[in-house]
Short mmCIF file of C-alpha atoms in Angstrom, two decimals:
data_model
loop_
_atom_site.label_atom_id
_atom_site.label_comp_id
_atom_site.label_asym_id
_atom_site.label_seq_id
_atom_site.Cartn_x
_atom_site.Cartn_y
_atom_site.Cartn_z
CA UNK Z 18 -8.34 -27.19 -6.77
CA UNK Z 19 -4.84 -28.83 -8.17
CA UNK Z 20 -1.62 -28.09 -6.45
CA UNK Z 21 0.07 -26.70 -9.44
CA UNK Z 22 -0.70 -23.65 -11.03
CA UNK Z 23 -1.10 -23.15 -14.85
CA UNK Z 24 1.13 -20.90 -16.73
CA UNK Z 25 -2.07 -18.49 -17.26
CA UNK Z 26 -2.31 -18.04 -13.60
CA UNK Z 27 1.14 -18.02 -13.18
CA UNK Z 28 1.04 -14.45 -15.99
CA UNK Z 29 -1.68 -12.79 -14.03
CA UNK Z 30 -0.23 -13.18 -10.61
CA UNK Z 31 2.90 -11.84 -12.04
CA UNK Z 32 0.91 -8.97 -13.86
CA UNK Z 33 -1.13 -8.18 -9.90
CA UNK Z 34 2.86 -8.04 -9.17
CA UNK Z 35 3.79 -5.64 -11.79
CA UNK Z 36 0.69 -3.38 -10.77
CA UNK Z 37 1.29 -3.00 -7.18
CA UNK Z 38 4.58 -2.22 -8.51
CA UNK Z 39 3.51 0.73 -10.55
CA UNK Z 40 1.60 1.38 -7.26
CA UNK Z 41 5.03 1.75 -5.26
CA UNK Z 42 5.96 4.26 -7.82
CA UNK Z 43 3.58 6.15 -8.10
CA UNK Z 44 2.74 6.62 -4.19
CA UNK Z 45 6.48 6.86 -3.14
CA UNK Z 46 7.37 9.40 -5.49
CA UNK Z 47 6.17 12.41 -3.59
CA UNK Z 48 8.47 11.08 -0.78
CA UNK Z 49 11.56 11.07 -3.00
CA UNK Z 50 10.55 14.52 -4.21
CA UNK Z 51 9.02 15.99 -1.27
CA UNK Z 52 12.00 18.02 0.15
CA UNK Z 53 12.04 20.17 -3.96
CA UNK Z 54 8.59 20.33 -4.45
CA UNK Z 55 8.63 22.50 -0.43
CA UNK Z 56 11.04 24.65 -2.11
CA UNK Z 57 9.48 25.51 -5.42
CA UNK Z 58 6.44 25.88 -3.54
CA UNK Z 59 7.45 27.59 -0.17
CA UNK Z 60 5.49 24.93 1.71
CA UNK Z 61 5.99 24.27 5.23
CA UNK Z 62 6.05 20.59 6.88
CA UNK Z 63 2.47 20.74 7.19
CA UNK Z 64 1.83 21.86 3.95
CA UNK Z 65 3.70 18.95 2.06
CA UNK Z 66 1.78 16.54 5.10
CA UNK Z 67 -1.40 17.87 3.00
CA UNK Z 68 0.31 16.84 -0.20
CA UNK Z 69 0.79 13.35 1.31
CA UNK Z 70 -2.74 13.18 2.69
CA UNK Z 71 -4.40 13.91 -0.53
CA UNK Z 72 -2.82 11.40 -2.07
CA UNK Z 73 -4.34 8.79 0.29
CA UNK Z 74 -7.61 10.84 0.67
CA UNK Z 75 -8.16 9.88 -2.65
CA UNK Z 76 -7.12 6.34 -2.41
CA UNK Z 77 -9.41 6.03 0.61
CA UNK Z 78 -12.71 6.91 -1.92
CA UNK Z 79 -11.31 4.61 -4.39
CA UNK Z 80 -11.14 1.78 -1.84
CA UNK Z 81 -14.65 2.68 -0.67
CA UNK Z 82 -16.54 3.99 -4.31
CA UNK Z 83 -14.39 1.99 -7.31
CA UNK Z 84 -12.84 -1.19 -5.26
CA UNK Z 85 -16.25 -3.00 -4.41
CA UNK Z 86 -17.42 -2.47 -8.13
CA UNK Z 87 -14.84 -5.16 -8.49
CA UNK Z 88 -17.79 -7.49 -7.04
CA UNK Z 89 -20.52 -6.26 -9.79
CA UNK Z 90 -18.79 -5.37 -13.17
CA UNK Z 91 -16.08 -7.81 -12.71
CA UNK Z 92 -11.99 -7.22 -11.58
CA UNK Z 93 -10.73 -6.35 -15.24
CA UNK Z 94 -12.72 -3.32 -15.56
CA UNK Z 95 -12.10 -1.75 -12.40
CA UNK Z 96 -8.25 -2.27 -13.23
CA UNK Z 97 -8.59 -0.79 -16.39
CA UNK Z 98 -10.82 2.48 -14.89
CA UNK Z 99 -7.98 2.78 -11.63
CA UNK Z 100 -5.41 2.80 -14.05
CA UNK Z 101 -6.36 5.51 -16.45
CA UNK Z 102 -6.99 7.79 -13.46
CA UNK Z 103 -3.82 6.81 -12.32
CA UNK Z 104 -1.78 7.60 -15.28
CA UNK Z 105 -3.93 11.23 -16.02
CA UNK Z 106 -3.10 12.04 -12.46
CA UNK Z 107 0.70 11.29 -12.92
CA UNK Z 108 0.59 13.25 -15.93
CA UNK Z 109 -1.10 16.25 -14.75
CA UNK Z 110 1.28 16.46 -12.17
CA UNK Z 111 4.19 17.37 -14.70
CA UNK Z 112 1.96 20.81 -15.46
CA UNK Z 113 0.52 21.64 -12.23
CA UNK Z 114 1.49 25.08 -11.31
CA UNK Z 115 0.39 25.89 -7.89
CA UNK Z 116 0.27 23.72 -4.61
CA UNK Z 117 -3.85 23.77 -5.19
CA UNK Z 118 -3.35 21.83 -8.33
CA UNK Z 119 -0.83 19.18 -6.71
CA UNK Z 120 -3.76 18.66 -4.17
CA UNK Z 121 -6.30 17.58 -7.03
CA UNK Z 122 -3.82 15.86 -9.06
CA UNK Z 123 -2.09 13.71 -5.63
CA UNK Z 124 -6.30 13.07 -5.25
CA UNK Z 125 -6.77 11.77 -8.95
CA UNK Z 126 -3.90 9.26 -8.86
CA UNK Z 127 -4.92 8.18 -5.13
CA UNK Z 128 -8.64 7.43 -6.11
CA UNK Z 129 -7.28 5.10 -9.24
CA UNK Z 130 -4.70 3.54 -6.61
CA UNK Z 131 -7.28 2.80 -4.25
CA UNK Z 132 -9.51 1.18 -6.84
CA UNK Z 133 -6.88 -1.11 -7.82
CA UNK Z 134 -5.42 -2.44 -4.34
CA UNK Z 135 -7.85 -3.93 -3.13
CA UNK Z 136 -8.67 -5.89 -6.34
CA UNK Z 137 -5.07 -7.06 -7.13
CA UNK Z 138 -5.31 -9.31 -3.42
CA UNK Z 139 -8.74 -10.84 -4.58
CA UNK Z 140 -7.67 -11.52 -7.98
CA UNK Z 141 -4.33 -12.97 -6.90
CA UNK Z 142 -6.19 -15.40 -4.58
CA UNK Z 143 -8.78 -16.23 -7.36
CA UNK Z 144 -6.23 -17.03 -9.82
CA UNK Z 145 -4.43 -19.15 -7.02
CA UNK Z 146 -4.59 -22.92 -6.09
CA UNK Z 147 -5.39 -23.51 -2.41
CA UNK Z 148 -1.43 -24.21 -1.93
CA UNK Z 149 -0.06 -21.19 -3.19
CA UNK Z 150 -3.06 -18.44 -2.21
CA UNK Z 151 -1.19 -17.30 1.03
CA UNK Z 152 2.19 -17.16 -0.94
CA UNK Z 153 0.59 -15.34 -3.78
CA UNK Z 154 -1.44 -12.45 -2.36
CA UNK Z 155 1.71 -12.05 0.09
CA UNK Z 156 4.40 -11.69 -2.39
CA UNK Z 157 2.21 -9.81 -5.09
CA UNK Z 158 2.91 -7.48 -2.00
CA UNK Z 159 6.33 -7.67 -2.39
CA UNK Z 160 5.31 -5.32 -5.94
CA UNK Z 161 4.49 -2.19 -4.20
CA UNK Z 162 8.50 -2.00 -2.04
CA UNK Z 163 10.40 -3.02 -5.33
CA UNK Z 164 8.71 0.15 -7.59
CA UNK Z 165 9.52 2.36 -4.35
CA UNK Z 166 12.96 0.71 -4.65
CA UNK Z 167 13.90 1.60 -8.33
CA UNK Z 168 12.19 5.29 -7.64
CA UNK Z 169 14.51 5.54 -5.27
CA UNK Z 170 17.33 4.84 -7.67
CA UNK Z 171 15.83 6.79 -10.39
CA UNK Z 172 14.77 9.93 -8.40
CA UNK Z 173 18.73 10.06 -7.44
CA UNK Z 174 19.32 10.35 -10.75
CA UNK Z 175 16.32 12.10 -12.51
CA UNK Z 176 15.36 14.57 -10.14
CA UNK Z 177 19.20 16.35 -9.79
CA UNK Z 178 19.52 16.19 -13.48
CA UNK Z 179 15.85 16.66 -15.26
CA UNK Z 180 14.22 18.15 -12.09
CA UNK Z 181 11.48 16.56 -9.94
CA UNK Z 182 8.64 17.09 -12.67
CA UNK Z 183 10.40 14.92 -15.32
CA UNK Z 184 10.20 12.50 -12.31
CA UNK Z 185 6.19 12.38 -12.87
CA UNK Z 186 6.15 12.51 -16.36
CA UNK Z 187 8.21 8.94 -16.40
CA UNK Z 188 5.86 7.52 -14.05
CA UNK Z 189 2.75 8.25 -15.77
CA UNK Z 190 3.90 7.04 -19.04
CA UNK Z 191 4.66 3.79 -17.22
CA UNK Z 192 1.13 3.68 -15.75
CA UNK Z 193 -0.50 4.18 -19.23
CA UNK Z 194 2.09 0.96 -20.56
CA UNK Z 195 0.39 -0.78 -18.07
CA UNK Z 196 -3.10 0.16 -18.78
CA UNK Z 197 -2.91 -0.91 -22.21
CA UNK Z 198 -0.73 -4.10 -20.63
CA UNK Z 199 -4.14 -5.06 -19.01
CA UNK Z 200 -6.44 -4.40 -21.41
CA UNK Z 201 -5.01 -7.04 -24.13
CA UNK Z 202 -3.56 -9.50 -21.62
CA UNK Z 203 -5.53 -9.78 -18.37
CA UNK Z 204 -8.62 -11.75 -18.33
CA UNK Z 205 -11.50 -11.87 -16.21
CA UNK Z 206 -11.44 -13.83 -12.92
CA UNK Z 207 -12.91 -17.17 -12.95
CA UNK Z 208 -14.77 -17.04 -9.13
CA UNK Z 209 -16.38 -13.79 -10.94
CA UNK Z 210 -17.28 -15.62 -14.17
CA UNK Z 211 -18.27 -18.59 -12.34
CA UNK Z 212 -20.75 -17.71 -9.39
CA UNK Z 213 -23.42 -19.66 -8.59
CA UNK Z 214 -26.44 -17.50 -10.35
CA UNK Z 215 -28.54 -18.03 -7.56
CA UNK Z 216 -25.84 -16.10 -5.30
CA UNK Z 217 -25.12 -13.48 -7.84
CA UNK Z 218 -26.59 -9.90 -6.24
CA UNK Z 219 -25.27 -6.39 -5.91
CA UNK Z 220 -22.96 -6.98 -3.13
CA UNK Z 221 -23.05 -4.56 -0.04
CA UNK Z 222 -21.51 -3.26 3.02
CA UNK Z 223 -24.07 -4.75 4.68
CA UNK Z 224 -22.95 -8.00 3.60
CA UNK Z 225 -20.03 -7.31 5.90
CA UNK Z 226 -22.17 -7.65 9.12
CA UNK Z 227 -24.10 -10.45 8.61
CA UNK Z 228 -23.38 -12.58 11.89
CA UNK Z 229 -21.12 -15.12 10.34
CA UNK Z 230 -18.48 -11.95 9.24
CA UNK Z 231 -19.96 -9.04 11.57
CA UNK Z 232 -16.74 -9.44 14.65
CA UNK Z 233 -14.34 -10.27 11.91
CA UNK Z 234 -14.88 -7.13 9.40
CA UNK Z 235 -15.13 -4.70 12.44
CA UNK Z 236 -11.49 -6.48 13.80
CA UNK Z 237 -10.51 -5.98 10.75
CA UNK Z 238 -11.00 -2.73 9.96
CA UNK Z 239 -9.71 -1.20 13.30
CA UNK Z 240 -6.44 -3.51 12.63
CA UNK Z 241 -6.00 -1.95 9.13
CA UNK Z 242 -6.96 1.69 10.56
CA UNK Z 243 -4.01 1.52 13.21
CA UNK Z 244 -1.83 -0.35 10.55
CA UNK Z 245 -2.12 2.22 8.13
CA UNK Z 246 -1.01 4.91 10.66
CA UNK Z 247 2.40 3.64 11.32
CA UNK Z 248 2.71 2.25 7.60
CA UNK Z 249 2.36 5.63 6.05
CA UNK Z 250 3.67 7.99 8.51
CA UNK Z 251 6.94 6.28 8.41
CA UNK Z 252 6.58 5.46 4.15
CA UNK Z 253 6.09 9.46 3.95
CA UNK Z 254 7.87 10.87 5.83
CA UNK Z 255 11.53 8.74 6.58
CA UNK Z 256 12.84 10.13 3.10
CA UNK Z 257 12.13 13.49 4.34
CA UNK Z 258 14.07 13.40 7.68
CA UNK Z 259 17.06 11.94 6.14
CA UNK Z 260 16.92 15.10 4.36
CA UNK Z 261 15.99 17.44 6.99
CA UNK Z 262 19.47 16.48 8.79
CA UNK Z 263 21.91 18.24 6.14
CA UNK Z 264 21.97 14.84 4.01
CA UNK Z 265 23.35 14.84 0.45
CA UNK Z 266 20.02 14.21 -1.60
CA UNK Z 267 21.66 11.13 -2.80
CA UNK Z 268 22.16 9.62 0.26
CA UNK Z 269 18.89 10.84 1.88
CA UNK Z 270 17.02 9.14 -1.26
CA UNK Z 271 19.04 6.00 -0.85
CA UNK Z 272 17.87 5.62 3.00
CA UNK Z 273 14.13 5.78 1.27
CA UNK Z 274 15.35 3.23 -0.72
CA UNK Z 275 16.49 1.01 2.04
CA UNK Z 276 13.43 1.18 3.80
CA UNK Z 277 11.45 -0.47 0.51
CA UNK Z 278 14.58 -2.78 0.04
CA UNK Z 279 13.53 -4.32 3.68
CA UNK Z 280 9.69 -4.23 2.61
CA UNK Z 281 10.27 -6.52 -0.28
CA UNK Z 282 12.27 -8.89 1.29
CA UNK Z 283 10.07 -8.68 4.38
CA UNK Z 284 7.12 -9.14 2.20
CA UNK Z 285 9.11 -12.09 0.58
CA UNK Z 286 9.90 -14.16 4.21
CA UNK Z 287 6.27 -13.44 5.25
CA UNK Z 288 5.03 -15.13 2.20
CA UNK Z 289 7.42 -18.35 3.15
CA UNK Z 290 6.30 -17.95 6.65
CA UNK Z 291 2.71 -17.71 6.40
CA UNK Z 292 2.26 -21.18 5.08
CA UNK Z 293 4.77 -22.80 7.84
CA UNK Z 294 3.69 -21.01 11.76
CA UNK Z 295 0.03 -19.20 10.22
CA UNK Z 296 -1.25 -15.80 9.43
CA UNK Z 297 -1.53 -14.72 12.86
CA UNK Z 298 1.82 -14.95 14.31
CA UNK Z 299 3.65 -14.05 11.45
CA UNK Z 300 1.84 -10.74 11.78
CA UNK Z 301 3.04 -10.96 16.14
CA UNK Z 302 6.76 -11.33 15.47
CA UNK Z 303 6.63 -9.26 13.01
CA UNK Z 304 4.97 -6.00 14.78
CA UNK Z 305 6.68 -6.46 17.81
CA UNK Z 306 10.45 -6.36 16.06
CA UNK Z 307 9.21 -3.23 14.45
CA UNK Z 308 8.12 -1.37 17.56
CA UNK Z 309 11.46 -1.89 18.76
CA UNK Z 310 13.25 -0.96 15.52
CA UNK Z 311 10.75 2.54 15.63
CA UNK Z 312 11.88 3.04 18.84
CA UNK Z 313 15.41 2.81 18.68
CA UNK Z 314 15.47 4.89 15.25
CA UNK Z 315 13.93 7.66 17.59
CA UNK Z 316 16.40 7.29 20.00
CA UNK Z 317 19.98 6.44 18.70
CA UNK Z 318 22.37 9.12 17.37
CA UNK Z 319 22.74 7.62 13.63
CA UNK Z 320 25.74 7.98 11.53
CA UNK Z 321 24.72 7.36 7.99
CA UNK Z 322 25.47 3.23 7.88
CA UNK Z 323 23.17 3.00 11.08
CA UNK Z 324 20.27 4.83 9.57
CA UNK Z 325 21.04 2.54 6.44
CA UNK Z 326 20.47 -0.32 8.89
CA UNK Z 327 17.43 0.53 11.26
CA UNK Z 328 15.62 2.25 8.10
CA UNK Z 329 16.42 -1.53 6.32
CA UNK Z 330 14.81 -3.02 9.14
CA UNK Z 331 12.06 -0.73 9.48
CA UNK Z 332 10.81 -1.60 6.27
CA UNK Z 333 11.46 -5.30 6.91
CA UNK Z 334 9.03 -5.29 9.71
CA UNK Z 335 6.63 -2.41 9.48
CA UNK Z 336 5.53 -2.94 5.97
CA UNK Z 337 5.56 -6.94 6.01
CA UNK Z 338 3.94 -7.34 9.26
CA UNK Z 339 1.31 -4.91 7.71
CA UNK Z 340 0.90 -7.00 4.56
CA UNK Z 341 0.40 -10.11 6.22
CA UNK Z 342 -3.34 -8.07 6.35
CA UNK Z 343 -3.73 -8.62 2.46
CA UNK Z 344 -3.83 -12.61 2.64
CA UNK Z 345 -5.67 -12.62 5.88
CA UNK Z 346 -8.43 -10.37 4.75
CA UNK Z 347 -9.05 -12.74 1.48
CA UNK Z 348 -9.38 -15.63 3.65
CA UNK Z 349 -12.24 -13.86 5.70
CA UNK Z 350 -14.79 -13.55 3.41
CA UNK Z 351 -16.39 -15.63 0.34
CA UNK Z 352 -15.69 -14.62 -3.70
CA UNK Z 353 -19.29 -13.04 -3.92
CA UNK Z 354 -18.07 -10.19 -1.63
CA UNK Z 355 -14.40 -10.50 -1.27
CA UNK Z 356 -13.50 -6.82 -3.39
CA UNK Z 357 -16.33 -5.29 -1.50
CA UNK Z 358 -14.43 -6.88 1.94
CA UNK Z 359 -11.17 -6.10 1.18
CA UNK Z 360 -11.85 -2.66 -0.24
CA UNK Z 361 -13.71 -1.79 2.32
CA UNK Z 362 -11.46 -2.70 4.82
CA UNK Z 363 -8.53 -1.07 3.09
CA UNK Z 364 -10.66 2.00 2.70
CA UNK Z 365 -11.36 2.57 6.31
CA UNK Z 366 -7.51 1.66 7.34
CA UNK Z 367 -7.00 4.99 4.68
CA UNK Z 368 -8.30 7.04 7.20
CA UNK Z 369 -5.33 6.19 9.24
CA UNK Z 370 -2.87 6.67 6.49
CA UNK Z 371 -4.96 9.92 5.88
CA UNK Z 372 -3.93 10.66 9.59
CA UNK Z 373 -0.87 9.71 10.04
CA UNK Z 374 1.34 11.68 8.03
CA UNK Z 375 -0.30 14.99 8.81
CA UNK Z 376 0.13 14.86 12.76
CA UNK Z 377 3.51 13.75 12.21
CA UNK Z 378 4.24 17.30 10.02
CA UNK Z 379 1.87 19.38 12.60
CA UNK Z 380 4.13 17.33 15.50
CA UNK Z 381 7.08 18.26 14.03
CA UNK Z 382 5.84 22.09 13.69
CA UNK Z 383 4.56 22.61 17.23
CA UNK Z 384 8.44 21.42 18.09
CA UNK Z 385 7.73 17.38 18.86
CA UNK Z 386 11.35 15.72 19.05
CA UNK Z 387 11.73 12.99 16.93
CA UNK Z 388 11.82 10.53 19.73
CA UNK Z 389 8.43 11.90 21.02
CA UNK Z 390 7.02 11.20 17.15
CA UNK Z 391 8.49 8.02 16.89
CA UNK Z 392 7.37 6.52 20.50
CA UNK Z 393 3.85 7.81 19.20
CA UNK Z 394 3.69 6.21 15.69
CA UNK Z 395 5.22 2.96 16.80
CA UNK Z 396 1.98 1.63 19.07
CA UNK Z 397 -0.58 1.67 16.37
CA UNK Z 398 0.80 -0.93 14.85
CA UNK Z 399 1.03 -3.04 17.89
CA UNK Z 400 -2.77 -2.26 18.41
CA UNK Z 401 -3.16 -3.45 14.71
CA UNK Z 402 -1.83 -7.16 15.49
CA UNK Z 403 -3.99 -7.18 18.47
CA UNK Z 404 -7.25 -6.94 16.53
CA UNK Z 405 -6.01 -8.96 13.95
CA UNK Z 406 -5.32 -11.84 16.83
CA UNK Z 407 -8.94 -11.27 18.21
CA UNK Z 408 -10.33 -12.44 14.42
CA UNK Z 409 -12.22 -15.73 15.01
CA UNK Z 410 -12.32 -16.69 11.27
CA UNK Z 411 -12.11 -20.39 10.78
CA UNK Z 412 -9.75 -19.71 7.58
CA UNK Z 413 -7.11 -17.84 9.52
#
């Protein structure tokens, strides 16, 4: 394949971008609005951990039901399917009227997300020349911290003014723009167009664990399921704690926002790094700076510029030592089953977001000090960069 990249492919790696941004928005949001939605509700810590975990309950069946459909009806359509479940869950949300309600609604927009994840990596390395592949699936990364960025910004507006509802309704408009953004400008991917018809077959798990991919898939989906622990433990539930302390909800929303303002220029540097010292120990530096970070965020006493700092670097490290899994995991497996791969793999590492967030909330209700939680949720990800080292892939 040429070194340079068409303007076409140049568009739909920037659209992949613009998705996983509507993705950031629309899975940060309960953070920024967490702390009002307890009180209207009369939820305790637990309760709003539920909230959070239905949310990535549902994006776990979407990586595992609508993600490898990718594979058999082609990318496009699965975009356009995750994204109208996206944008009626969104929606809903604005008229739910009981904490049962946000449950199945949190579900809804989590079983679109997952759908679409796992498809925006595969199509950004379709639509990518050999050169830029690593750079591309990293950075389309970058997407997902940049929408949790401007929700930041605009729940520090929108939700003291309009209330936390109005904060859904935006978001769910934007989701639909983008839905009808796809459907007129997004084309199919060529590696799906193109297979070899002799290779063309209902891809399967089982696929996975044929012995040319059987050590890698089962590396990789323990390094996903211990990546996705820290990942969304400290995603959900950093916002919150600034909070908890007395914080103006202002500043408590902007130390959200500094966490996703070091994920997308952490994101950013791993994408330049990848291609210069490899895959694997971009993800090494980056985990162990991030245990350390954890750990001293659990430990320090924090005035509010500190917290700014840490929670900056947090995000730096956490969330771009965790993407680095996005461009690995489309180098481990073929065209003909990459969705199914990646979705799959993204899938199981949902039970650990699934997992996460609620024993940090029970944790914090059996009387856990935060120092306690944080020593706890900082070694997953350390055990995530181990299996991801033990992958004997030739393309990482």
């Amino acid at each position: 394949m040429k070194n340079s990249m068409s303007w076409l492919q140049i568009g739909v790696v920037a659209l992949c971008f613009l998705l996983n941004f509507n993705d950031g928005i629309d899975v940060l949001l309960v953070s920024f609005t967490g702390a009002e939605i307890m009180k209207e509700f009369g939820l305790s810590n637990t309760e709003l951990g539920y909230i959070f975990s239905s949310g990535l309950g549902g994006m776990t069946a979407g990586c595992f039901i609508l993600a490898p459909f990718g594979d058999r009806v082609g990318r496009r359509k699965i975009f356009l399917i995750s994204l109208l479940l996206i944008s009626a869950g969104m929606l809903s949300v604005y008229f739910a009227t009981s904490y049962g309600l946000l449950l199945v609604f949190r579900a809804l927009t989590g079983l679109g997300i997952g759908g679409i994840l796992p498809n925006l990596a595969t199509v950004a390395s379709e639509f990518s020349t050999d050169k830029t592949r690593d750079f591309n699936v990293g950075i389309v990364q970058g997407g997902w911290p940049l929408g949790a960025i401007l929700t930041g910004f605009a729940s520090a507006w929108i939700v003291p003014e309009l209330g936390w509802r109005f904060a859904y309704l935006a978001a769910g408009i934007f989701s639909f723009t983008m839905l009808v953004g796809v459907y007129f400008v997004l084309p199919e991917s060529p590696a799906y167009l193109n297979r070899d018809k002799l290779l063309v077959k209902r891809s399967s798990w089982r696929d996975l664990f044929v012995p040319e991919f059987r050590q890698s898939t089962i590396y990789l989906w323990l390094a996903t399921f211990f990546g996705f622990i820290t990942l969304y433990t400290v995603l959900s539930w950093v916002p919150i704690l600034a909070k908890q302390t007395g914080m103006p909800f202002e500043l408590a929303t902007y130390i959200g926002t500094a966490m996703n303002l070091g994920a997308f220029t952490g994101v950013f540097v791993m994408g330049l790094l990848i291609g210069r010292i490899g895959i694997k120990r971009v993800i090494l530096i980056y985990v162990l700076l991030a245990f350390v970070l954890l750990n001293l965020y659990g430990n320090l006493d924090q005035d509010f510029l500190l917290k700014f700092a840490l929670t900056f670097g947090i995000g730096f490290f956490v969330q771009g030592g965790f993407n680095s899994m996005y461009p690995a995991s489309t180098r481990i497996y073929p065209s003909e089953i990459r969705s199914t791969g990646v979705g799959l793999a993204m899938g199981m590492g949902r039970f650990g977001a699934i997992l996460g967030p609620s024993l940090f909330g029970l944790m914090a209700d059996s009387g856990a000090s935060i120092s306690m939680r944080f020593v706890v949720f900082s070694l997953p990800i350390v055990l995530a960069a181990v299996f991801i080292n033990r992958i004997k892939s030739p393309n990482l």
